[in-house]
Every structure is written in C-alpha cells, then in structure tokens.
Amino acid sequence: MSVLEEEEIELSSKIEGKDVEDLTELIYEPVSPSENRGLVQRVGFWLGIFGSIIVLIITSLNNGGKVSRPAGAGGCMVIVVCWWLSEAVPIAVTGLVPVAIMPLFGASSGKNVASAYFSEPIMLFFGSVLVASAVERHGLHTKLAKTLTRNAKSESGVIAAILVSTVLCSAVVSNTTTTAMMSPLVKALTKHSSIPMKKASALSVCYGAAIGGLSTLTGTGVNLAYQAITDISFISWSAQAAPIALVAAVALWFLLIAWFRIPVTSSSRYDTRKNSRQPRNQEKEEDDRDEDDSFALTNVSWSRAEVIVLLDLCLMVLLWLTRKSINGGWSSLLRDGYATDGTVAICAALCLMLSPGDVLPWHETIRTFPWDAFFLLAGGVALATAVNDSGLDALLARRVLTKVHRHWQLTAAVGAALCTSNFVSNVAAANLLLPLLAAENEDKYSDTHRDRILLLVTLACSFAFLFPISTPPNAIVFAATPELTTRDLLHVGTIFTLLCLLILILALVIYL
C-alpha cells in the first residue's frame, strides 16, 4: 500500500461522523513540523546551523582566532531565530537551545542562562496560567467571555470588543498579565468559530496588550525607562502617548478584519451566546431567554468553586493594580523590590491549590499545562539574558548610533529599537538605546525636542510584533492558539509594524 493510499484511509476515518464545521477545522488543521518537515523546515534547520558556524568563523578571524562573547551570543541567536521561524523542530526544543549552546560558545555562563528559565517573568507566566486553568476548569471563562461580547452583532464587533477590553486592561495591568487573563476568555469565545476568526481574535489580544501598555506611564517597563531619563509625569506621558495608542488600536482592528477577511456586518445577528447555528425560530426563542441566561454575571447560580476562583482572580488583579502607584502602593510596605507581579501570581495559584474541594488539583493541572509556551517564553528570556550579558546588544547599538549622520540618527534609532526589541526584552532594548541616544543629542537639541525624540524611540521599543519570542504576550497567545503559526505572526506583525511606523512619523511631524 502506498503512502498516499494510507493517508487517504486515515483521512476517511477522521471524516466519518463529523459535521461540516468540524470538517472545515479538520481541513485547515495545522500540521506539526515534526510530522511533516517540508522544504521550509529543512532549509530553516540547516540555515540555522550553517549560519551560526559562519558567524563564529568570520568573527574569530577578525579577533585573532578567538570567538568573542558577543560573537558566541550572535551564533546562538542565529540558530534560535532560524529554528523558531521555520518551526524546524518543536518550539519547546528550540527553547532549550540557549541553555545548551550559550555556555559552549562562551557567550554566558550556564548558571546565568539557566537562572533565566525560572526568572520573575516566567513565574508571572506560570502563576497566571495556573489561575487561568482554574478559571477554565470551572467554566468561569465562558461566563466572562459571553458577558464581554453579548452586545456584539458581528464577528468584527467581537474582535473590537476583545481589542477594547485588552487595551483598557493593559493600560493599568502588565501586558503579560493582561494576555494571561484574556487568552482563556477569547479561547472559549471562539471555540466554534472559523480558523481566521480564531487567529484574528488571538492577535487582537497580544497586539492589543502591547498597544494598551503605551497609553499610561506604568503600562509597561519600557515607559518607566523613559521616565527615568526625562522625569516625565504620569499625565504628560498619557497626553502624548495615548493618542498614538488610540490610532494604533484602530489601525490594528482594520488590519485584522482586512487580512483575515472578517465580515464587518452580518445579515443576521451574530449572537456570541450560541456555539452553533440554529433554526431561526429556535434562535428567537433563545434570544428571549438569553436576557437573563447563564452567561450573564448576575441572576445565576454560582458553585462554591466558581466563587472561590472568581474571588481569587479579582484579588490577584487588585493586587496587581495596587502593587505600585504614583504614591507608592502596597509593595512599598515591604523591602524594596522584593514583591513582584510574579509573587502575586504564584500566591494566587497557591491559594487555589490549597482551597478545599479540588479547586485546582495539581496532578490534573500539570498534565494540561502548556509546556511548549513555557519553554518558548523561557528560551526567549534566556536568549535575551545571554545577549545582554555578552554585550552583543550594546555593541550593535553603539555601532548603529555612532556611525550614522545626526540627521539619520532618529531613523537609525527607531530601526534599532524595532530590530532589538523583537529578539531581546523590550525593556532591555529601551534601557540600552535611550541613554545612548540621550547622550548623543544632549547638546544638539532643546530638552523638549530631545525628550520627544526619545519618546518616539521608546514607543518603537514596544512594537515587537514579529515573532512568538518577541514578547511574553506573543508567546502566550501563540501557545494558546494551535491554529496560529509563526508565519501568521511574521506577516501580520510586519504590516502592523509598518503601520505603527507611519503613525510614529505622523506623530513626529505633529509633536516636533
């Protein structure tokens, strides 16, 4: 029997007993690279290996036959980027490459790289996912998701509701935290939706979280890096950055519905409270009952476990919101820098696991934990740590900023911010680029002119949309949405980055 005949028999066995919508998902089901390594996967695999070898050879020839630390980090980065982009091997396997290769290439110590795999951002992700698992286990995410979009009348309206909710939430809560909260809600909401709708909804979460973080000074650590140099106030920041974030959010909505061909209007009401198509009469009867249905957060019966999970979730969000503020926050009562968002997330998860009634049973939860996302995010943090520790990021930044004419320096700085933030932490990119740019322009422009140039570069550091490893929100959404591929992120992210650059150019004309 030929391979083709075997595949036909296997497909026939999968088709039996499935309805039309299930067949659509079956046809468009993404194929794992480990199951069918095509030309792109093979090219990406060997390109990463040979590209890394070429980097090491060329840099060693220019360094007396020795491989420098920045060169070692660059060689490892080539492997990781090529393998992640081509999905040549499972993403979790690629996430382990930095801890194995960085010490061998002399870029960073094994102890330093390994510690990144359980760093504070990873603990924040770990705890948030555990709490999200409890929300999903007890069906609370379904109620929240239906309530979130119960007034949406089309698929584009649902995406708009998701985008607005994410942007507003990430303005006051960290981007990673917002994404960890919204992902299970969106997953429940689009469970029976089309593949393009699932992709568009997922990207509206991770990209919307990045946009929302721009609007307030405490929205993301990148903004605080700018504040450390310019000492800008909360109100002044929002007055300049919030309009840019608003325009970017509108541009993102148009991009998603255009790229994935999401209908803007619908001839019949797009009822997000239904998971399948039903006859018109039955829809009308259920519409009358849905005013007080179980998807509303009021007038419903709540189990003990649901109440515990909801209270725990609300308390976790409240502690995130109040941990730091302009006037201090509750963390100021403790030793400086000891309590973090990761601390809050782990405490919230522990409370659920210690609650009576198997609210969050460990053995069951750990079996369904998204380890691919864990090692994807951890590998990205480890890569960023080693790149920073080896001095590769500083070397590239200095060469870019000091060897260009001052008239092109802003363009070079924005380009460096975009490139750097897609491979290393955007906070690290801002901490690296902003002081160099401020020092270069200290005597060339007025303080107001210089600060607004730094503002645009700061915002560019948050435009990390290209890869799953670029930001934790990208990694979380990528793992939570099996239909989403790295090429989806690369294609949509590239267009959105260009749109954001256009918005920055318009802001530059208006502000300067």
Coordinates of C-alpha atoms in Angstrom, one line a residue:
M1 CA 0.0 0.0 0.0
S2 CA 1.4 3.4 -1.0
V3 CA 1.8 6.3 1.4
L4 CA -0.9 8.2 -0.5
E5 CA -3.4 5.4 0.0
E6 CA -2.6 5.2 3.7
E7 CA -3.1 9.0 4.1
E8 CA -6.5 8.7 2.2
I9 CA -7.6 5.9 4.6
E10 CA -6.5 7.9 7.6
L11 CA -8.4 11.0 6.4
S12 CA -11.5 8.9 5.7
S13 CA -11.5 7.5 9.2
K14 CA -11.3 11.1 10.6
I15 CA -14.1 12.4 8.4
E16 CA -16.6 9.7 9.5
G17 CA -19.2 11.2 11.9
K18 CA -18.1 14.8 11.6
D19 CA -20.3 17.7 10.7
V20 CA -19.5 20.5 8.2
E21 CA -17.9 22.8 10.7
D22 CA -15.7 20.0 12.1
L23 CA -14.6 19.1 8.6
T24 CA -13.6 22.7 8.0
E25 CA -11.4 22.7 11.1
L26 CA -10.0 19.3 10.0
I27 CA -9.1 20.5 6.6
Y28 CA -7.3 23.6 7.9
E29 CA -5.7 21.8 10.9
P30 CA -2.1 22.9 11.1
V31 CA 0.4 20.2 10.5
S32 CA 3.2 19.8 13.1
P33 CA 6.7 20.3 11.7
S34 CA 7.7 17.0 13.4
E35 CA 5.1 15.2 11.4
N36 CA 5.7 16.7 8.1
R37 CA 9.0 18.5 7.8
G38 CA 8.7 20.3 4.5
L39 CA 11.2 22.3 2.5
V40 CA 10.9 25.4 4.7
Q41 CA 11.6 23.3 7.8
R42 CA 14.6 21.6 6.3
V43 CA 16.1 24.9 4.9
G44 CA 15.5 26.6 8.3
F45 CA 17.1 23.8 10.2
W46 CA 20.4 23.7 8.2
L47 CA 20.4 27.5 7.7
G48 CA 20.5 27.9 11.5
I49 CA 23.4 25.5 11.9
F50 CA 25.5 26.8 9.0
G51 CA 24.6 30.4 9.6
S52 CA 25.8 30.0 13.2
I53 CA 29.1 28.4 12.0
I54 CA 29.7 31.2 9.5
V55 CA 29.2 33.9 12.2
L56 CA 31.7 32.2 14.5
I57 CA 34.3 31.7 11.8
I58 CA 34.1 35.3 10.4
T59 CA 34.2 36.9 13.9
S60 CA 37.1 34.6 15.1
L61 CA 39.2 35.6 12.0
N62 CA 38.8 39.2 13.0
N63 CA 39.6 38.5 16.6
G64 CA 42.9 36.6 16.4
G65 CA 41.3 33.2 16.1
K66 CA 39.3 33.5 19.3
V67 CA 35.5 33.6 19.5
S68 CA 34.4 36.7 21.4
R69 CA 31.4 36.6 23.8
P70 CA 29.2 38.8 21.5
A71 CA 30.0 36.5 18.6
G72 CA 29.0 33.4 20.6
A73 CA 25.7 35.0 21.5
G74 CA 25.2 36.0 17.9
G75 CA 25.8 32.4 16.7
C76 CA 23.3 31.0 19.2
M77 CA 20.8 33.7 18.2
V78 CA 21.0 32.7 14.5
I79 CA 20.2 29.1 15.4
V80 CA 17.2 30.0 17.6
V81 CA 15.7 32.5 15.2
C82 CA 16.0 30.3 12.2
W83 CA 14.5 27.3 14.0
W84 CA 11.7 29.3 15.6
L85 CA 10.8 31.0 12.3
S86 CA 10.8 27.8 10.2
E87 CA 9.5 25.5 13.0
A88 CA 12.2 23.1 12.0
V89 CA 11.9 21.4 15.5
P90 CA 9.2 21.7 18.2
I91 CA 9.3 25.2 19.7
A92 CA 9.9 23.8 23.2
V93 CA 13.0 22.0 21.9
T94 CA 14.3 25.3 20.4
G95 CA 13.6 27.0 23.7
L96 CA 16.2 24.7 25.3
V97 CA 18.9 25.7 22.8
P98 CA 20.2 28.8 24.7
V99 CA 21.0 26.9 27.9
A100 CA 22.9 24.3 25.9
I101 CA 24.7 26.5 23.4
M102 CA 25.4 29.8 25.1
P103 CA 27.9 28.3 27.6
L104 CA 29.6 26.2 24.8
F105 CA 30.0 29.2 22.6
G106 CA 31.4 31.2 25.5
A107 CA 28.6 33.8 25.5
S108 CA 27.4 33.4 29.0
S109 CA 27.8 31.1 32.0
G110 CA 25.5 28.1 32.3
K111 CA 24.4 29.2 35.7
N112 CA 23.4 32.7 34.4
V113 CA 21.4 31.3 31.4
A114 CA 19.8 28.5 33.4
S115 CA 18.5 31.0 36.0
A116 CA 16.5 32.8 33.3
Y117 CA 14.3 29.8 32.9
F118 CA 12.7 30.5 36.3
S119 CA 13.1 34.2 36.4
E120 CA 10.4 36.7 37.5
P121 CA 8.7 36.9 34.1
I122 CA 8.5 33.1 33.9
M123 CA 7.0 32.9 37.4
L124 CA 4.4 35.5 36.4
F125 CA 3.5 33.4 33.4
F126 CA 3.5 30.2 35.4
G127 CA 1.2 31.6 38.1
S128 CA -1.1 33.3 35.7
V129 CA -1.6 30.2 33.6
L130 CA -2.4 28.2 36.7
V131 CA -5.0 30.6 37.8
A132 CA -6.3 30.7 34.2
S133 CA -6.5 26.9 34.3
A134 CA -8.8 27.1 37.4
V135 CA -11.0 29.6 35.6
E136 CA -11.3 27.3 32.6
R137 CA -11.7 24.2 34.7
H138 CA -14.8 25.6 36.4
G139 CA -16.3 27.2 33.3
L140 CA -15.9 30.8 34.6
H141 CA -14.2 31.9 31.4
T142 CA -17.3 31.0 29.4
K143 CA -19.5 33.3 31.5
L144 CA -17.0 36.1 31.4
A145 CA -16.4 35.7 27.6
K146 CA -20.1 35.8 26.8
T147 CA -20.7 38.8 29.0
L148 CA -17.8 40.5 27.4
T149 CA -19.3 40.4 23.9
R150 CA -23.0 39.8 24.4
N151 CA -23.9 43.1 22.5
A152 CA -21.6 42.3 19.5
K153 CA -23.6 41.9 16.3
S154 CA -20.9 40.7 14.0
E155 CA -17.5 38.9 14.1
S156 CA -15.8 42.2 13.6
G157 CA -17.7 43.6 16.6
V158 CA -16.5 40.7 18.7
I159 CA -12.9 41.5 17.7
A160 CA -13.5 45.2 18.5
A161 CA -14.9 44.2 22.0
I162 CA -11.9 42.0 22.6
L163 CA -9.4 44.6 21.4
V164 CA -11.0 47.4 23.5
S165 CA -11.1 45.2 26.7
T166 CA -7.5 44.2 26.2
V167 CA -6.2 47.7 25.5
L168 CA -8.0 49.2 28.6
C169 CA -6.9 46.4 30.8
S170 CA -3.2 46.5 29.7
A171 CA -3.2 50.3 30.4
V172 CA -3.2 49.5 34.1
V173 CA -2.0 45.9 34.3
S174 CA 1.2 44.5 32.8
N175 CA 0.9 43.3 29.2
T176 CA 1.8 39.7 30.2
T177 CA -0.8 39.7 32.9
T178 CA -3.5 41.1 30.6
T179 CA -2.7 38.4 28.0
A180 CA -2.8 35.6 30.5
M181 CA -6.2 36.8 31.7
M182 CA -7.7 37.4 28.2
S183 CA -6.4 34.3 26.4
P184 CA -8.7 31.7 28.1
L185 CA -11.7 34.0 27.7
V186 CA -11.0 34.5 24.0
K187 CA -10.4 30.8 23.5
A188 CA -13.7 30.0 25.0
L189 CA -15.5 32.7 23.0
T190 CA -14.1 31.5 19.6
K191 CA -14.2 27.7 20.3
H192 CA -16.6 27.0 17.5
S193 CA -15.5 29.9 15.2
S194 CA -13.7 29.8 11.9
I195 CA -9.9 29.5 11.7
P196 CA -9.5 33.1 10.5
M197 CA -11.7 34.3 13.4
K198 CA -9.6 32.4 15.9
K199 CA -6.4 33.9 14.5
A200 CA -7.7 37.4 14.4
S201 CA -9.0 37.2 17.9
A202 CA -5.8 35.8 19.3
L203 CA -3.7 38.5 17.6
S204 CA -6.0 41.2 18.9
V205 CA -5.1 40.1 22.4
C206 CA -1.3 40.1 22.2
Y207 CA -1.0 43.1 19.9
G208 CA -3.8 45.0 21.9
A209 CA -1.9 44.3 25.1
A210 CA 1.2 45.9 23.6
I211 CA -0.8 49.0 22.4
G212 CA -2.6 49.4 25.7
G213 CA 0.7 49.4 27.6
L214 CA 1.8 52.5 25.7
S215 CA -1.1 54.7 26.9
T216 CA 0.0 55.1 30.6
L217 CA 3.4 55.6 32.2
T218 CA 3.1 52.5 34.3
G219 CA 1.6 50.4 31.5
T220 CA 4.9 48.7 30.7
G221 CA 8.5 48.8 31.9
V222 CA 9.7 50.5 28.7
N223 CA 7.8 53.6 29.6
L224 CA 9.5 53.7 33.0
A225 CA 12.9 53.5 31.3
Y226 CA 11.9 56.7 29.5
Q227 CA 10.7 58.3 32.7
A228 CA 14.0 57.5 34.4
I229 CA 15.8 59.8 31.9
T230 CA 13.3 62.6 31.4
D231 CA 11.4 62.5 34.8
I232 CA 8.1 62.9 32.9
S233 CA 4.8 63.0 34.9
F234 CA 2.0 60.4 34.5
I235 CA -0.4 63.0 32.9
S236 CA 2.2 64.3 30.5
W237 CA 3.1 60.9 29.3
S238 CA -0.6 59.9 28.7
A239 CA -1.2 63.2 26.9
Q240 CA 1.5 62.4 24.3
A241 CA 1.3 58.6 24.1
A242 CA -2.4 57.8 24.5
P243 CA -3.4 59.4 21.1
I244 CA -0.7 57.3 19.4
A245 CA -2.0 54.2 21.1
L246 CA -5.6 55.0 20.1
V247 CA -4.7 55.4 16.5
A248 CA -2.7 52.2 16.5
A249 CA -5.6 50.3 18.0
V250 CA -8.0 51.5 15.3
A251 CA -5.3 50.6 12.7
L252 CA -5.0 47.1 14.2
W253 CA -8.7 46.5 14.0
F254 CA -8.9 47.4 10.3
L255 CA -5.8 45.3 9.6
L256 CA -7.2 42.2 11.3
I257 CA -10.6 42.3 9.6
A258 CA -9.0 43.0 6.2
W259 CA -6.2 40.4 6.5
F260 CA -8.4 37.6 7.8
R261 CA -11.4 38.7 5.8
I262 CA -13.7 39.1 8.8
P263 CA -17.2 40.4 7.8
V264 CA -17.8 43.9 9.1
T265 CA -21.6 43.5 9.0
S266 CA -23.9 40.4 9.0
S267 CA -27.3 39.9 7.6
S268 CA -28.4 38.1 10.8
R269 CA -27.4 39.0 14.3
Y270 CA -24.1 37.4 15.2
D271 CA -25.1 36.1 18.6
T272 CA -21.9 35.3 20.6
R273 CA -24.0 33.4 23.1
K274 CA -24.5 30.5 20.7
N275 CA -21.9 28.0 19.8
S276 CA -23.6 26.6 16.7
R277 CA -26.1 27.6 14.0
Q278 CA -29.7 27.0 14.9
P279 CA -33.1 27.5 13.2
R280 CA -34.5 31.0 13.2
N281 CA -37.4 30.1 15.4
Q282 CA -35.2 28.4 17.9
E283 CA -32.8 31.4 17.8
K284 CA -35.7 33.8 18.5
E285 CA -36.9 31.8 21.5
E286 CA -33.5 31.6 23.0
D287 CA -32.9 35.3 22.4
D288 CA -35.9 36.0 24.6
R289 CA -34.5 33.8 27.3
D290 CA -30.9 35.0 26.9
E291 CA -31.6 38.3 28.6
D292 CA -31.3 36.5 31.9
D293 CA -29.3 33.5 30.7
S294 CA -26.5 31.7 32.5
F295 CA -23.9 33.7 30.6
A296 CA -24.7 36.9 32.5
L297 CA -22.8 37.5 35.7
T298 CA -26.0 38.3 37.6
N299 CA -29.1 36.3 38.4
V300 CA -27.2 33.0 38.1
S301 CA -26.3 30.2 40.5
W302 CA -22.7 30.0 41.5
S303 CA -21.0 26.9 42.7
R304 CA -18.6 27.2 45.7
A305 CA -15.6 26.5 43.4
E306 CA -16.7 29.3 41.0
V307 CA -17.0 31.8 43.8
I308 CA -13.5 30.9 45.1
V309 CA -11.9 31.2 41.7
L310 CA -13.7 34.5 40.9
L311 CA -12.7 36.0 44.3
D312 CA -9.1 34.8 43.8
L313 CA -9.0 36.2 40.3
C314 CA -10.3 39.6 41.4
L315 CA -7.9 39.7 44.3
M316 CA -5.0 38.9 42.1
V317 CA -5.9 41.7 39.6
L318 CA -6.5 44.1 42.5
L319 CA -3.1 43.3 44.0
W320 CA -1.5 43.8 40.5
L321 CA -3.2 47.2 40.2
T322 CA -2.2 48.4 43.6
R323 CA 1.3 47.0 43.9
K324 CA 2.8 50.1 42.5
S325 CA 1.4 53.6 42.1
I326 CA 2.5 57.2 41.9
N327 CA 2.1 57.4 45.7
G328 CA 3.8 54.1 46.5
G329 CA 1.5 51.1 46.6
W330 CA 1.3 48.1 49.0
S331 CA 4.8 46.8 47.9
S332 CA 6.3 49.9 49.5
L333 CA 5.4 48.4 52.8
L334 CA 7.8 45.5 52.1
R335 CA 11.5 45.5 51.3
D336 CA 12.2 47.5 48.1
G337 CA 11.8 45.3 45.0
Y338 CA 11.0 42.1 46.9
A339 CA 7.3 41.7 45.9
T340 CA 6.7 41.5 42.1
D341 CA 3.8 40.6 39.9
G342 CA 5.1 37.1 39.7
T343 CA 4.9 36.9 43.5
V344 CA 1.2 37.8 43.3
A345 CA 0.5 35.3 40.6
I346 CA 2.2 32.4 42.5
C347 CA 0.4 33.3 45.7
A348 CA -3.0 33.4 43.9
A349 CA -2.2 30.0 42.4
L350 CA -1.2 28.5 45.8
C351 CA -4.4 29.8 47.3
L352 CA -6.4 27.9 44.7
M353 CA -4.4 24.7 45.1
L354 CA -4.8 24.8 48.9
S355 CA -8.5 25.5 48.8
P356 CA -10.8 22.6 49.7
G357 CA -12.8 20.8 47.1
D358 CA -10.2 20.3 44.4
V359 CA -10.5 23.8 43.0
L360 CA -7.1 23.4 41.3
P361 CA -5.8 19.9 41.7
W362 CA -2.0 19.8 41.0
H363 CA -1.7 16.4 39.2
E364 CA -4.5 17.2 36.8
T365 CA -3.4 20.7 36.1
I366 CA 0.2 19.9 35.4
R367 CA -0.8 17.4 32.8
T368 CA -2.6 20.0 30.7
F369 CA -0.1 22.8 31.4
P370 CA 1.2 24.5 28.1
W371 CA 4.8 23.4 28.4
D372 CA 5.5 24.5 24.9
A373 CA 4.7 28.1 25.8
F374 CA 6.7 27.8 29.0
F375 CA 9.9 26.8 27.2
L376 CA 9.2 29.2 24.4
L377 CA 9.0 32.1 26.8
A378 CA 11.8 30.8 29.0
G379 CA 14.1 30.3 26.0
G380 CA 13.4 33.9 24.8
V381 CA 14.2 35.3 28.3
A382 CA 17.4 33.1 28.4
L383 CA 18.4 34.4 25.0
A384 CA 17.8 38.0 26.0
T385 CA 19.8 37.5 29.2
A386 CA 22.8 36.0 27.4
V387 CA 22.7 38.6 24.6
N388 CA 22.7 41.3 27.3
D389 CA 25.4 39.6 29.4
S390 CA 27.7 39.0 26.5
G391 CA 27.5 42.7 25.4
L392 CA 26.1 41.9 21.9
D393 CA 23.2 44.3 22.3
A394 CA 25.5 47.2 23.4
L395 CA 27.9 46.5 20.6
L396 CA 25.3 46.6 17.9
A397 CA 23.6 49.7 19.4
R398 CA 26.8 51.7 19.6
R399 CA 27.8 50.8 16.0
V400 CA 24.4 51.8 14.7
L401 CA 24.0 55.1 16.6
T402 CA 27.6 56.4 16.5
K403 CA 28.3 55.7 12.8
V404 CA 25.3 57.5 11.2
H405 CA 24.8 61.1 10.4
R406 CA 22.8 63.0 13.0
H407 CA 20.1 63.7 10.5
W408 CA 19.5 60.0 10.1
Q409 CA 20.1 59.2 13.8
L410 CA 16.4 59.1 14.7
T411 CA 15.7 56.7 11.8
A412 CA 18.6 54.5 12.8
A413 CA 17.5 54.6 16.5
V414 CA 13.9 53.6 15.7
G415 CA 15.1 50.9 13.4
A416 CA 17.5 49.6 16.1
A417 CA 14.6 49.7 18.6
L418 CA 12.4 47.6 16.3
C419 CA 15.0 45.1 15.5
T420 CA 16.4 44.7 19.0
S421 CA 13.1 44.5 20.8
N422 CA 12.0 41.6 18.6
F423 CA 14.9 39.5 19.8
V424 CA 15.6 40.7 23.3
S425 CA 13.5 42.1 26.1
N426 CA 11.9 45.4 25.0
V427 CA 12.7 46.9 28.4
A428 CA 16.4 45.9 27.9
A429 CA 16.3 47.4 24.5
A430 CA 14.9 50.7 25.9
N431 CA 17.5 50.7 28.8
L432 CA 20.2 50.3 26.2
L433 CA 19.1 52.7 23.4
L434 CA 17.7 55.6 25.4
P435 CA 20.8 56.5 27.4
L436 CA 22.9 56.3 24.3
L437 CA 20.5 58.4 22.3
A438 CA 20.1 60.9 25.1
A439 CA 23.9 61.3 25.4
E440 CA 24.3 61.7 21.7
N441 CA 21.7 64.5 21.5
E442 CA 22.2 66.3 24.8
D443 CA 23.9 69.3 23.3
K444 CA 22.3 69.2 19.9
Y445 CA 18.6 69.9 20.7
S446 CA 16.5 71.6 23.3
D447 CA 15.3 69.4 26.2
T448 CA 11.7 69.3 24.8
H449 CA 12.9 68.4 21.3
R450 CA 15.2 65.7 22.7
D451 CA 12.6 64.3 25.0
R452 CA 10.1 63.8 22.2
I453 CA 12.7 62.1 20.1
L454 CA 13.3 59.7 23.0
L455 CA 9.5 59.3 23.3
L456 CA 9.2 58.0 19.7
V457 CA 12.1 55.6 20.2
T458 CA 10.6 54.4 23.5
L459 CA 7.3 53.7 21.7
A460 CA 9.1 51.8 18.9
C461 CA 10.6 49.5 21.6
S462 CA 7.1 48.3 22.3
F463 CA 6.4 47.4 18.6
A464 CA 7.7 43.8 18.9
F465 CA 5.1 42.0 16.8
L466 CA 7.1 39.7 14.5
F467 CA 7.9 36.5 16.4
P468 CA 6.5 34.4 19.3
I469 CA 9.7 35.1 21.3
S470 CA 9.5 38.9 20.8
T471 CA 7.3 39.4 23.9
P472 CA 5.6 37.2 26.6
P473 CA 2.1 38.1 25.3
N474 CA 3.1 36.8 21.8
A475 CA 4.3 33.6 23.4
I476 CA 1.2 33.1 25.5
V477 CA -1.2 33.7 22.6
F478 CA 0.9 31.5 20.2
A479 CA 0.8 28.6 22.6
A480 CA -3.0 29.1 23.4
T481 CA -4.0 29.1 19.7
P482 CA -2.9 26.0 17.8
E483 CA -4.2 27.5 14.6
L484 CA -1.7 30.3 14.8
T485 CA 1.6 29.9 13.1
T486 CA 4.9 31.8 13.2
R487 CA 4.2 32.9 9.6
D488 CA 0.9 34.5 10.7
L489 CA 2.8 36.5 13.3
L490 CA 5.5 37.4 10.8
H491 CA 3.1 38.5 8.1
V492 CA 0.6 40.4 10.2
G493 CA 3.3 41.7 12.5
T494 CA 5.3 43.1 9.7
I495 CA 2.4 45.0 8.3
F496 CA 1.3 46.3 11.7
T497 CA 4.9 47.4 12.4
L498 CA 4.9 49.4 9.2
L499 CA 1.6 50.9 10.1
C500 CA 2.9 51.8 13.6
L501 CA 6.0 53.4 12.0
L502 CA 3.7 55.5 9.8
I503 CA 1.8 56.6 12.9
L504 CA 5.1 57.5 14.6
I505 CA 6.1 59.6 11.6
L506 CA 2.9 61.5 11.8
A507 CA 3.4 62.0 15.5
L508 CA 6.9 63.2 14.8
V509 CA 5.5 65.8 12.4
I510 CA 2.9 66.9 14.9
Y511 CA 5.0 66.9 18.0
L512 CA 8.2 68.3 16.6

